[in-house]
CSV table of C-alpha atoms and ligand atoms in Angstrom, one decimal:
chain,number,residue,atom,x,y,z
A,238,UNK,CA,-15.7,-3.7,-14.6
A,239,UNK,CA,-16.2,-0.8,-17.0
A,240,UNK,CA,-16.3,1.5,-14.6
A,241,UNK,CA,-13.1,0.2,-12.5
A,242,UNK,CA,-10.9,0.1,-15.6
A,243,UNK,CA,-12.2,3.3,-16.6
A,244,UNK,CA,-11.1,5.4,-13.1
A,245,UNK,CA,-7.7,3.6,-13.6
A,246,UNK,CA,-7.3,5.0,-16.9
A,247,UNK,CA,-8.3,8.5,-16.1
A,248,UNK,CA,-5.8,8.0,-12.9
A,249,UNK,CA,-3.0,8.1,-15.3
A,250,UNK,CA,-4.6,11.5,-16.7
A,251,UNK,CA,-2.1,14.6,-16.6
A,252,UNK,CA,-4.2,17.0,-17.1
A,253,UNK,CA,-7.1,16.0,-15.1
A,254,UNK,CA,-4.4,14.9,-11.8
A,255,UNK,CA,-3.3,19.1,-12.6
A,256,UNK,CA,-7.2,20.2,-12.2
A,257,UNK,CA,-8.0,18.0,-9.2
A,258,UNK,CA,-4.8,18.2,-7.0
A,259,UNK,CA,-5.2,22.2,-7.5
A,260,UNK,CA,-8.9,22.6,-7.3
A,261,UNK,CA,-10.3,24.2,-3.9
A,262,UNK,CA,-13.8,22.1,-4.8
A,263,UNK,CA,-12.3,18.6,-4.9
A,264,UNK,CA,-9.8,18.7,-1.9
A,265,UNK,CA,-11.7,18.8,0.9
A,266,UNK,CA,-13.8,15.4,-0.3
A,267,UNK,CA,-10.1,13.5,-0.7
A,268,UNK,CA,-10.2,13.5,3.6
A,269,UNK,CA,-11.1,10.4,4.0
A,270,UNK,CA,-8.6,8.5,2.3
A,271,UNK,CA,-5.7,11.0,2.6
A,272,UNK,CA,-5.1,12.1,6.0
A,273,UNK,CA,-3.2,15.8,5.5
A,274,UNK,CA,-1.7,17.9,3.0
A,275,UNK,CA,1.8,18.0,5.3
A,276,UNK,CA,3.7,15.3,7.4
A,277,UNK,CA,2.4,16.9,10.6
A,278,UNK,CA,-1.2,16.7,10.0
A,279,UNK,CA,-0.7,12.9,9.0
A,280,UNK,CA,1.3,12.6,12.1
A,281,UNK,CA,-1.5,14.1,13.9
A,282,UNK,CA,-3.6,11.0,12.8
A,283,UNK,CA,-1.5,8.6,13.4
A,284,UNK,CA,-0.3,9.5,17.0
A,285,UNK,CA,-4.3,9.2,17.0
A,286,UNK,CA,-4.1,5.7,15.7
A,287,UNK,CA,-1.3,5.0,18.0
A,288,UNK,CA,-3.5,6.2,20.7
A,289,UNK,CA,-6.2,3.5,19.8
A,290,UNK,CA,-4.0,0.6,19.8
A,291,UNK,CA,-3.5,0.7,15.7
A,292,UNK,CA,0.2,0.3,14.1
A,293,UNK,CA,0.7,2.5,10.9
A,294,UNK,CA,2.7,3.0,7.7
A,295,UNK,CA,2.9,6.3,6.4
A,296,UNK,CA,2.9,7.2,2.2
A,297,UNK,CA,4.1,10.4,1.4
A,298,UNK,CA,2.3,10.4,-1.7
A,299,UNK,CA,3.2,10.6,-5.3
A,300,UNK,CA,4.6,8.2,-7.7
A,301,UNK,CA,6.5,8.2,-11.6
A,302,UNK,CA,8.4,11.8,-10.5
A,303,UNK,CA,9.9,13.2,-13.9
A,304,UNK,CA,13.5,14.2,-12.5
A,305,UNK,CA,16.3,13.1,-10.4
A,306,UNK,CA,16.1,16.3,-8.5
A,307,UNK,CA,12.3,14.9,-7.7
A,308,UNK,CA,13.3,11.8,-6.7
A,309,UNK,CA,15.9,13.3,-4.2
A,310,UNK,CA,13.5,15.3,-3.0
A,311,UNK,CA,11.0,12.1,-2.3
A,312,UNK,CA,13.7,10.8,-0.4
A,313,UNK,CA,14.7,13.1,2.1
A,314,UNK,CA,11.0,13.9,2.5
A,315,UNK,CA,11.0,10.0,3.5
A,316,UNK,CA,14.2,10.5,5.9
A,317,UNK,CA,12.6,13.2,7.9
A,318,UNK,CA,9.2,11.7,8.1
A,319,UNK,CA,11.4,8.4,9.6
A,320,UNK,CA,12.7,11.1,11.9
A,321,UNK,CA,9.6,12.7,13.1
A,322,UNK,CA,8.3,8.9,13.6
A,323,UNK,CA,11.1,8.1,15.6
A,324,UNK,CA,11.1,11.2,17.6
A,325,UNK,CA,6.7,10.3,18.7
A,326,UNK,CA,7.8,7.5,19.4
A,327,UNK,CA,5.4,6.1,16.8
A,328,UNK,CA,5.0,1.9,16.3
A,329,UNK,CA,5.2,2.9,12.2
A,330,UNK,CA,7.0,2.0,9.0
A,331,UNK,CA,7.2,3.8,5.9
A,332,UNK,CA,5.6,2.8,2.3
A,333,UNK,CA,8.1,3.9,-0.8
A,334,UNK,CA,6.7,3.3,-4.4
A,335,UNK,CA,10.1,2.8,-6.3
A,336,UNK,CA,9.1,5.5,-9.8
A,337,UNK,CA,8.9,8.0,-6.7
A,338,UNK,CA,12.3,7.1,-6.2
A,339,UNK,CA,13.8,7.4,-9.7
A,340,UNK,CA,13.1,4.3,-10.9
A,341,UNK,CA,11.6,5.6,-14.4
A,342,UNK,CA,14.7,7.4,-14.9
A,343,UNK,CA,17.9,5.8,-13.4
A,344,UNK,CA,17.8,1.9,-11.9
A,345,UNK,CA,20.8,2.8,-10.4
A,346,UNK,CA,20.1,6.2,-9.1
A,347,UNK,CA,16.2,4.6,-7.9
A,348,UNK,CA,18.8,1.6,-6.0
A,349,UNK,CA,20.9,4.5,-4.4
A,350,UNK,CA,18.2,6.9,-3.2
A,351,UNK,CA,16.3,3.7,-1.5
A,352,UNK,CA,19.6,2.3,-0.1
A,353,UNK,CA,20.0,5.8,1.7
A,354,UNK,CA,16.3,5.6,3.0
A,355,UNK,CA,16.8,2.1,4.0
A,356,UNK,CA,20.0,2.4,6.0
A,357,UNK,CA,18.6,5.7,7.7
A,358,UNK,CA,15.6,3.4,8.6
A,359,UNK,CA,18.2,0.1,10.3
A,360,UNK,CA,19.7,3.3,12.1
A,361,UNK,CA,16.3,4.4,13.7
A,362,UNK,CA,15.3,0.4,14.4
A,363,UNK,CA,12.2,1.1,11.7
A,364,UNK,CA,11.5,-1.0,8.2
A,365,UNK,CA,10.5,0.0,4.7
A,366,UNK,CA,7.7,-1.2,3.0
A,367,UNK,CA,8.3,-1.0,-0.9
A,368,UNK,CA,4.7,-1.1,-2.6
A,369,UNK,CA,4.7,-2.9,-6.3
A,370,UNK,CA,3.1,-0.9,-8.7
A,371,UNK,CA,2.3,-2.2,-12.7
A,372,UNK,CA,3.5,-4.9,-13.6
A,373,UNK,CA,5.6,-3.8,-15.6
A,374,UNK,CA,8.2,-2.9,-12.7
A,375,UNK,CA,7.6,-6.5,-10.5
A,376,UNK,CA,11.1,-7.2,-11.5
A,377,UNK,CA,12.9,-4.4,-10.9
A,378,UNK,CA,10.9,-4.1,-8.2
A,379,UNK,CA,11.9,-7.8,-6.5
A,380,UNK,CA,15.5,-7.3,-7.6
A,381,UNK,CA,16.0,-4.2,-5.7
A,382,UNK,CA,14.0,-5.7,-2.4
A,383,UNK,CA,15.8,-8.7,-2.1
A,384,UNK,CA,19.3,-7.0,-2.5
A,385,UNK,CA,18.1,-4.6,0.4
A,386,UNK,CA,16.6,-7.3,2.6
A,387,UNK,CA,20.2,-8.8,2.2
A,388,UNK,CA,22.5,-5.7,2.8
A,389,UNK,CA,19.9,-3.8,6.0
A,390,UNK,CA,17.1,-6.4,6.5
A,391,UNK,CA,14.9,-3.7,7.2
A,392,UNK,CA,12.4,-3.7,4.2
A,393,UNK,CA,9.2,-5.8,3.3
A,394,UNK,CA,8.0,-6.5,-0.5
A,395,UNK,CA,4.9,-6.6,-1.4
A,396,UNK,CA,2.7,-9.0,-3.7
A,397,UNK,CA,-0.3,-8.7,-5.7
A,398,UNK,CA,-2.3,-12.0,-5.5
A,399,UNK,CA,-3.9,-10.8,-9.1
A,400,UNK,CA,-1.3,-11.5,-11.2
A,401,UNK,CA,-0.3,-15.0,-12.0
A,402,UNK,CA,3.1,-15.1,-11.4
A,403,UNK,CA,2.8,-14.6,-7.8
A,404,UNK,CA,2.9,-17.9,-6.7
A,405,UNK,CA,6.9,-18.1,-7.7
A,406,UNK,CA,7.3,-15.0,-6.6
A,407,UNK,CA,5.8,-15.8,-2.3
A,408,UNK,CA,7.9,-19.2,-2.9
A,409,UNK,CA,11.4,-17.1,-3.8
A,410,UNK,CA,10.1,-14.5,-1.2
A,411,UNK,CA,9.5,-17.1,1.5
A,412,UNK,CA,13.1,-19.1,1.1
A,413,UNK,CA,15.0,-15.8,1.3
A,414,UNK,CA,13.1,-14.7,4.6
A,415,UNK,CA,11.4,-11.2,2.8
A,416,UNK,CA,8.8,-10.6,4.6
A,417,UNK,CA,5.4,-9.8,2.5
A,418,UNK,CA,2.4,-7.6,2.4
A,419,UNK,CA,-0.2,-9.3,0.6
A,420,UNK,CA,-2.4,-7.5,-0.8
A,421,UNK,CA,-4.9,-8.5,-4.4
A,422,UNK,CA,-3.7,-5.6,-6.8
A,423,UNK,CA,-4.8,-2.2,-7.9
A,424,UNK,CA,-3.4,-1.3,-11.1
A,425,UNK,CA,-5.7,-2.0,-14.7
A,426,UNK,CA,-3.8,-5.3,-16.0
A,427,UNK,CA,-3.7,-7.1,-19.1
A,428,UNK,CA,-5.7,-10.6,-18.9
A,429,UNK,CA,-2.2,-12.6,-20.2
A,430,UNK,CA,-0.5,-11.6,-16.4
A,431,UNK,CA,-3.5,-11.0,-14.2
A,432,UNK,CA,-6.6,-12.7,-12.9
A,433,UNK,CA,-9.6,-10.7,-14.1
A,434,UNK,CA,-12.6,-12.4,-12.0
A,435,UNK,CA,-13.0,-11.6,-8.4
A,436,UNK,CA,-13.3,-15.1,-7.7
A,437,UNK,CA,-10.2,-16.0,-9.3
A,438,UNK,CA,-8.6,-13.1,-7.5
A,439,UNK,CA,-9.5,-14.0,-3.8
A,440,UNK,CA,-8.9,-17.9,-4.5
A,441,UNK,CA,-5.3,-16.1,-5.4
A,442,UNK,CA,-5.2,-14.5,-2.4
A,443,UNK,CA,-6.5,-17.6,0.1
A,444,UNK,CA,-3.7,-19.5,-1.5
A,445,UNK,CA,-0.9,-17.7,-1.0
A,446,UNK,CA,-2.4,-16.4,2.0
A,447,UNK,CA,-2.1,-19.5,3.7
A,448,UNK,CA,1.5,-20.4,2.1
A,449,UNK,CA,2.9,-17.0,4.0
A,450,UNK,CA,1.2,-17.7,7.0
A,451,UNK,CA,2.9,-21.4,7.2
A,452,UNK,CA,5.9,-20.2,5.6
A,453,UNK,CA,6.7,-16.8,5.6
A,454,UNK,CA,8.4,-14.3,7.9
A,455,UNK,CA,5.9,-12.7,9.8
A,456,UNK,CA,3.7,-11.9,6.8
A,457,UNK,CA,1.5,-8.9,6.6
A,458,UNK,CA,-2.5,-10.0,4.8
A,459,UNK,CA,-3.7,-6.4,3.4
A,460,UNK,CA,-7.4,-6.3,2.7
A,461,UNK,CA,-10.9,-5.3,3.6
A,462,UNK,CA,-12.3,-8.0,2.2
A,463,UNK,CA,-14.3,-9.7,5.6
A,464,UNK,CA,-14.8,-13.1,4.1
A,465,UNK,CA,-10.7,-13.5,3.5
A,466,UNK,CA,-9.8,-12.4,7.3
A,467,UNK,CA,-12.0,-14.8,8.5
A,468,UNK,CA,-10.4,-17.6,6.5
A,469,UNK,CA,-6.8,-15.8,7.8
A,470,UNK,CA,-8.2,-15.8,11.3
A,471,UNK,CA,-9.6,-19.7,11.3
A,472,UNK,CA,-6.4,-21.0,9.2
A,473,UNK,CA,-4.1,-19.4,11.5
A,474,UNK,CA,-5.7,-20.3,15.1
A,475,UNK,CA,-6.2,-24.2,13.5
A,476,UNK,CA,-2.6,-24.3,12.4
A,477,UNK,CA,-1.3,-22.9,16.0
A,478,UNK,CA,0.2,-20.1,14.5
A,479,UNK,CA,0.0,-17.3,17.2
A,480,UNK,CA,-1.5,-13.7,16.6
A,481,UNK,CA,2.1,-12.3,16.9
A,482,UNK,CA,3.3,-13.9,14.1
A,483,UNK,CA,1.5,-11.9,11.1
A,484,UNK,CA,-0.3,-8.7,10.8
A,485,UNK,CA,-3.5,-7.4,9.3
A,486,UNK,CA,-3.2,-4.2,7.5
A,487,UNK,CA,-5.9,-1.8,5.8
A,488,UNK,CA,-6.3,1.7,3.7
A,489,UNK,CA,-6.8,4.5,6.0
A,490,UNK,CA,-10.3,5.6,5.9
A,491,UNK,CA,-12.1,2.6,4.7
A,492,UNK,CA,-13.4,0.2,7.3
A,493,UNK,CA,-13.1,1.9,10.6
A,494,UNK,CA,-15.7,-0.2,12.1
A,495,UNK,CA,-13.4,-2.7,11.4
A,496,UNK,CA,-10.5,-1.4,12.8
A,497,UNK,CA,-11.4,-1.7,15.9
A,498,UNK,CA,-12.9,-5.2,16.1
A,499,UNK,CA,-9.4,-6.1,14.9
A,500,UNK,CA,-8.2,-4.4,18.1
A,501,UNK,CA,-10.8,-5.4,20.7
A,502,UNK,CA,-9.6,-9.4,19.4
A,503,UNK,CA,-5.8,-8.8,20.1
A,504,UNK,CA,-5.2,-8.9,16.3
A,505,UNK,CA,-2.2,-6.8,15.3
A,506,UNK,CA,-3.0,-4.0,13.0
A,507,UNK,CA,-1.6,-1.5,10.9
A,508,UNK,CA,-3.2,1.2,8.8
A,509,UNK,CA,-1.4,2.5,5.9
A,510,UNK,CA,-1.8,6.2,6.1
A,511,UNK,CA,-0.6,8.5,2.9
A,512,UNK,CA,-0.6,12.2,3.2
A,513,UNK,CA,0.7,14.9,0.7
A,514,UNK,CA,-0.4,17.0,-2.1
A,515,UNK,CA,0.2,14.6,-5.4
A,516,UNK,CA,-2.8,12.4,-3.9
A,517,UNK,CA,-4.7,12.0,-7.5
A,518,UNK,CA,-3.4,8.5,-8.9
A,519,UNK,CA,-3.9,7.0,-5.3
A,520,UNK,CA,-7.4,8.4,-4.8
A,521,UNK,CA,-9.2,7.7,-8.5
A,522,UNK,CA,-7.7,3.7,-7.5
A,523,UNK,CA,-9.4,3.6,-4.2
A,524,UNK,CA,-12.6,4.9,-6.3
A,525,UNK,CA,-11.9,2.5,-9.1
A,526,UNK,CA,-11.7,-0.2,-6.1
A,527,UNK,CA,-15.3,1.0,-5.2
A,528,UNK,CA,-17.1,2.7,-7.4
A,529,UNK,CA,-20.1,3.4,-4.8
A,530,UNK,CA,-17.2,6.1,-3.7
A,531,UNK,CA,-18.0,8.1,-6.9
A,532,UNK,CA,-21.7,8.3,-6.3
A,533,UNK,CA,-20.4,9.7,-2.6
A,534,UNK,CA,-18.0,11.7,-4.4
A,535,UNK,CA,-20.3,13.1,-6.8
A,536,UNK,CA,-23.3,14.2,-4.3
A,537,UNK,CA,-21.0,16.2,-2.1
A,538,UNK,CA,-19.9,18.0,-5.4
A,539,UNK,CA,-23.5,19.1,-6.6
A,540,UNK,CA,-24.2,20.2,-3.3
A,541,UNK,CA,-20.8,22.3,-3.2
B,602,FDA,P1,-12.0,-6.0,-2.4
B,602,FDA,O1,-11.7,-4.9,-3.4
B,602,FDA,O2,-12.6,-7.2,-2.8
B,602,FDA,O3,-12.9,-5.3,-1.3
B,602,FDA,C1,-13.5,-6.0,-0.2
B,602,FDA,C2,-14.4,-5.0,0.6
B,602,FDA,O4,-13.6,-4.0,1.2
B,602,FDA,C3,-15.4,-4.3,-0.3
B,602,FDA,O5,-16.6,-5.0,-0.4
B,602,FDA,C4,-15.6,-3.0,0.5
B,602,FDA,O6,-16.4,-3.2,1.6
B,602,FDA,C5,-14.2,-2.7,1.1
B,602,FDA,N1,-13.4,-1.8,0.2
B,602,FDA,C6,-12.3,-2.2,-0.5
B,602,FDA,N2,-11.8,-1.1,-1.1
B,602,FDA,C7,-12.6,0.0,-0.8
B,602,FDA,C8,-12.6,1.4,-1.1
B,602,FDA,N3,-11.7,1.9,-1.9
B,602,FDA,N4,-13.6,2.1,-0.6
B,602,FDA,C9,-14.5,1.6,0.3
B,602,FDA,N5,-14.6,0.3,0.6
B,602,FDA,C10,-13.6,-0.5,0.1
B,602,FDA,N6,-2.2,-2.5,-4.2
B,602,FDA,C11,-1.1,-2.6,-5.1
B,602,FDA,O7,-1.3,-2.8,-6.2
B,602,FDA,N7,0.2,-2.4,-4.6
B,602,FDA,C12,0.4,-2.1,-3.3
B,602,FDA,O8,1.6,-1.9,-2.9
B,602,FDA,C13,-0.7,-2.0,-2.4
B,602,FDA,N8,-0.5,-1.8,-1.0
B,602,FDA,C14,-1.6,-1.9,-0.2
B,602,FDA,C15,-1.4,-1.7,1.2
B,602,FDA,C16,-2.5,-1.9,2.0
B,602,FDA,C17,-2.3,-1.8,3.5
B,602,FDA,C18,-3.8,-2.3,1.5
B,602,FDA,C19,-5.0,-2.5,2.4
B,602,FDA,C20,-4.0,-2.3,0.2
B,602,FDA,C21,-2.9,-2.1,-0.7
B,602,FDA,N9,-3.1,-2.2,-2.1
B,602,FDA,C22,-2.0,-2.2,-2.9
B,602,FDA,C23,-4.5,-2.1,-2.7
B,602,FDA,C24,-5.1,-3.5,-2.9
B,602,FDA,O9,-4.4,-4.1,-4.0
B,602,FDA,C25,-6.6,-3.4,-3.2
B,602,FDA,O10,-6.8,-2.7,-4.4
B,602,FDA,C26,-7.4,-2.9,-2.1
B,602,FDA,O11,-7.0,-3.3,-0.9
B,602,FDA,C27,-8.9,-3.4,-2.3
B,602,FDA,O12,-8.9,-4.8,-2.2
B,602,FDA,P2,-9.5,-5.6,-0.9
B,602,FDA,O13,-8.5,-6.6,-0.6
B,602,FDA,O14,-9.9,-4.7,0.2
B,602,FDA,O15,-10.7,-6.4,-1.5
């Protein structure tokens, strides 16, 4: 526990994010979570993925940019990576974190830059998955995810079975037809909003796991976590609900064993695949997620 909220402190580090995004030694160990430094080598991998019978959802990484001029630049890095989707002819979706789209800066400039992406994605027949981060932004974050479900229809919000608001939030989510990732939560969060115990997390999670599935539109249950997608699996074949009707989705780079066991059982599966250079904040959190990753981390730095 120590260690995990220690990683997700130093992932909100400036000056060690500038050492490690820059530093010849550390980037070649950040492959197997971040699949390029450009949109073509991620699309390399995921026409891969494609290849193997696996949907994806591709994260141009970075997140809380400093200036409008950043945010418009996230943007139309989004609106071409849509395009080069499109153009492979890629089953795939696109993940947005909101402070990449202004949304530290300017609610209403944020609402404008992901209106652009979203109606460029209802042109092109794809969604937009809007990731939650803190919770300080779940409001903002729901406000501007339920106005664009209602103007395109094109996006899907995403909750974080940690923190105990979430129950309201799947039941608003549910009666206005947003369709949901659910994933447990991956930011360091005060006790007074969040779950702290595992336990309490994944009895969270089997809760409103089974409320989407009965409920929701076509939900999508994001985790690793082997015990939980057996509980999905069993729930969902006892309650008749068909294997079309939800998706399982997972980090790229964490359980490929299990990717394709999903496969081979005619799940439906999509891997969330980020690429770019601002890949700090995103990698210390899948260290603080398992800190075993460190040790790995650390033994491929000694030996250089
Ligand atoms: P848990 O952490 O309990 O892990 C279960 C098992 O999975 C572990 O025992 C281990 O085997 C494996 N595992 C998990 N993480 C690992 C890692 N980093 N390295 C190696 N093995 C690992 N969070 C958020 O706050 N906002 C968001 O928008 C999203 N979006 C999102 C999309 C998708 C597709 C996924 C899969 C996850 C997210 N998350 C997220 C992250 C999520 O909140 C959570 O932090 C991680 O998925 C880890 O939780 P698990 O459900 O895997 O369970």
């Amino acid at each position: 526990m120590i260690l995990r909220s220690s990683l997700l402190f130093l992932s909100r580090r400036k000056a060690l994010r500038r050492w490690m995004e820059t530093s010849a030694l550390v980037r070649p160990l950040t492959v197997r979570f971040v699949a390029g430094q450009t949109l073509e080598e991620a699309l390399g991998v995921c026409t891969r993925l494609q290849h193997d019978g696996v949907m994806i959802t591709l994260d141009r990484l970075g997140e809380n940019v400093t200036s409008l001029e950043e945010a418009e630049a996230s943007r139309d890095g989004y609106i071409a990576a849509l395009r080069r989707i499109t153009d492979l002819e890629l089953a795939g979706s696109v993940s947005i974190k909101l402070t990449q789209f202004g949304m530290d800066l300017s609610e209403d400039a944020c609402r404008k830059n992901a209106g652009r992406l979203v109606e460029e994605a209802r042109r092109l027949g794809k969604v937009v998955e809007i990731d939650m981060e803190s919770s300080d932004y779940v409001d903002r974050t729901l406000r501007l995810v339920i106005e664009l479900h209602e103007s395109s229809g094109n996006v899907r919000s995403v909750i974080q079975a940690y923190l105990r608001r979430s129950e309201k939030d799947v039941e608003r989510l549910c009666e206005k037809r947003v369709p949901v990732r659910l994933c447990k939560g991956a930011y360091r969060e005060p006790a007074s909003v969040a779950f702290r115990r595992k336990s309490e997390v994944d009895r969270s999670y089997v809760r409103l796991m089974k409320v989407l599935l009965e409920r929701g539109n076509y939900p999508a249950l994001a985790t690793h976590d082997e015990r939980i997608i057996g509980e999905a699996q069993r729930f969902a074949a006892a309650s008749g609900i068909g294997k079309d009707r939800f998706e399982f989705q997972m980090l790229y780079g964490i359980r490929r064993d299990l990717e394709r066991r999903f496969v081979e059982q005619g799940y439906r599966l999509r891997l969330y695949v980020p690429f770019g250079h601002a890949w700090y904040p995103y990698f210390m959190r899948r260290l603080a997620e398992r800190p075993a990753n460190l040790l790995f981390l650390m033994r491929n730095l000694v030996r250089g």
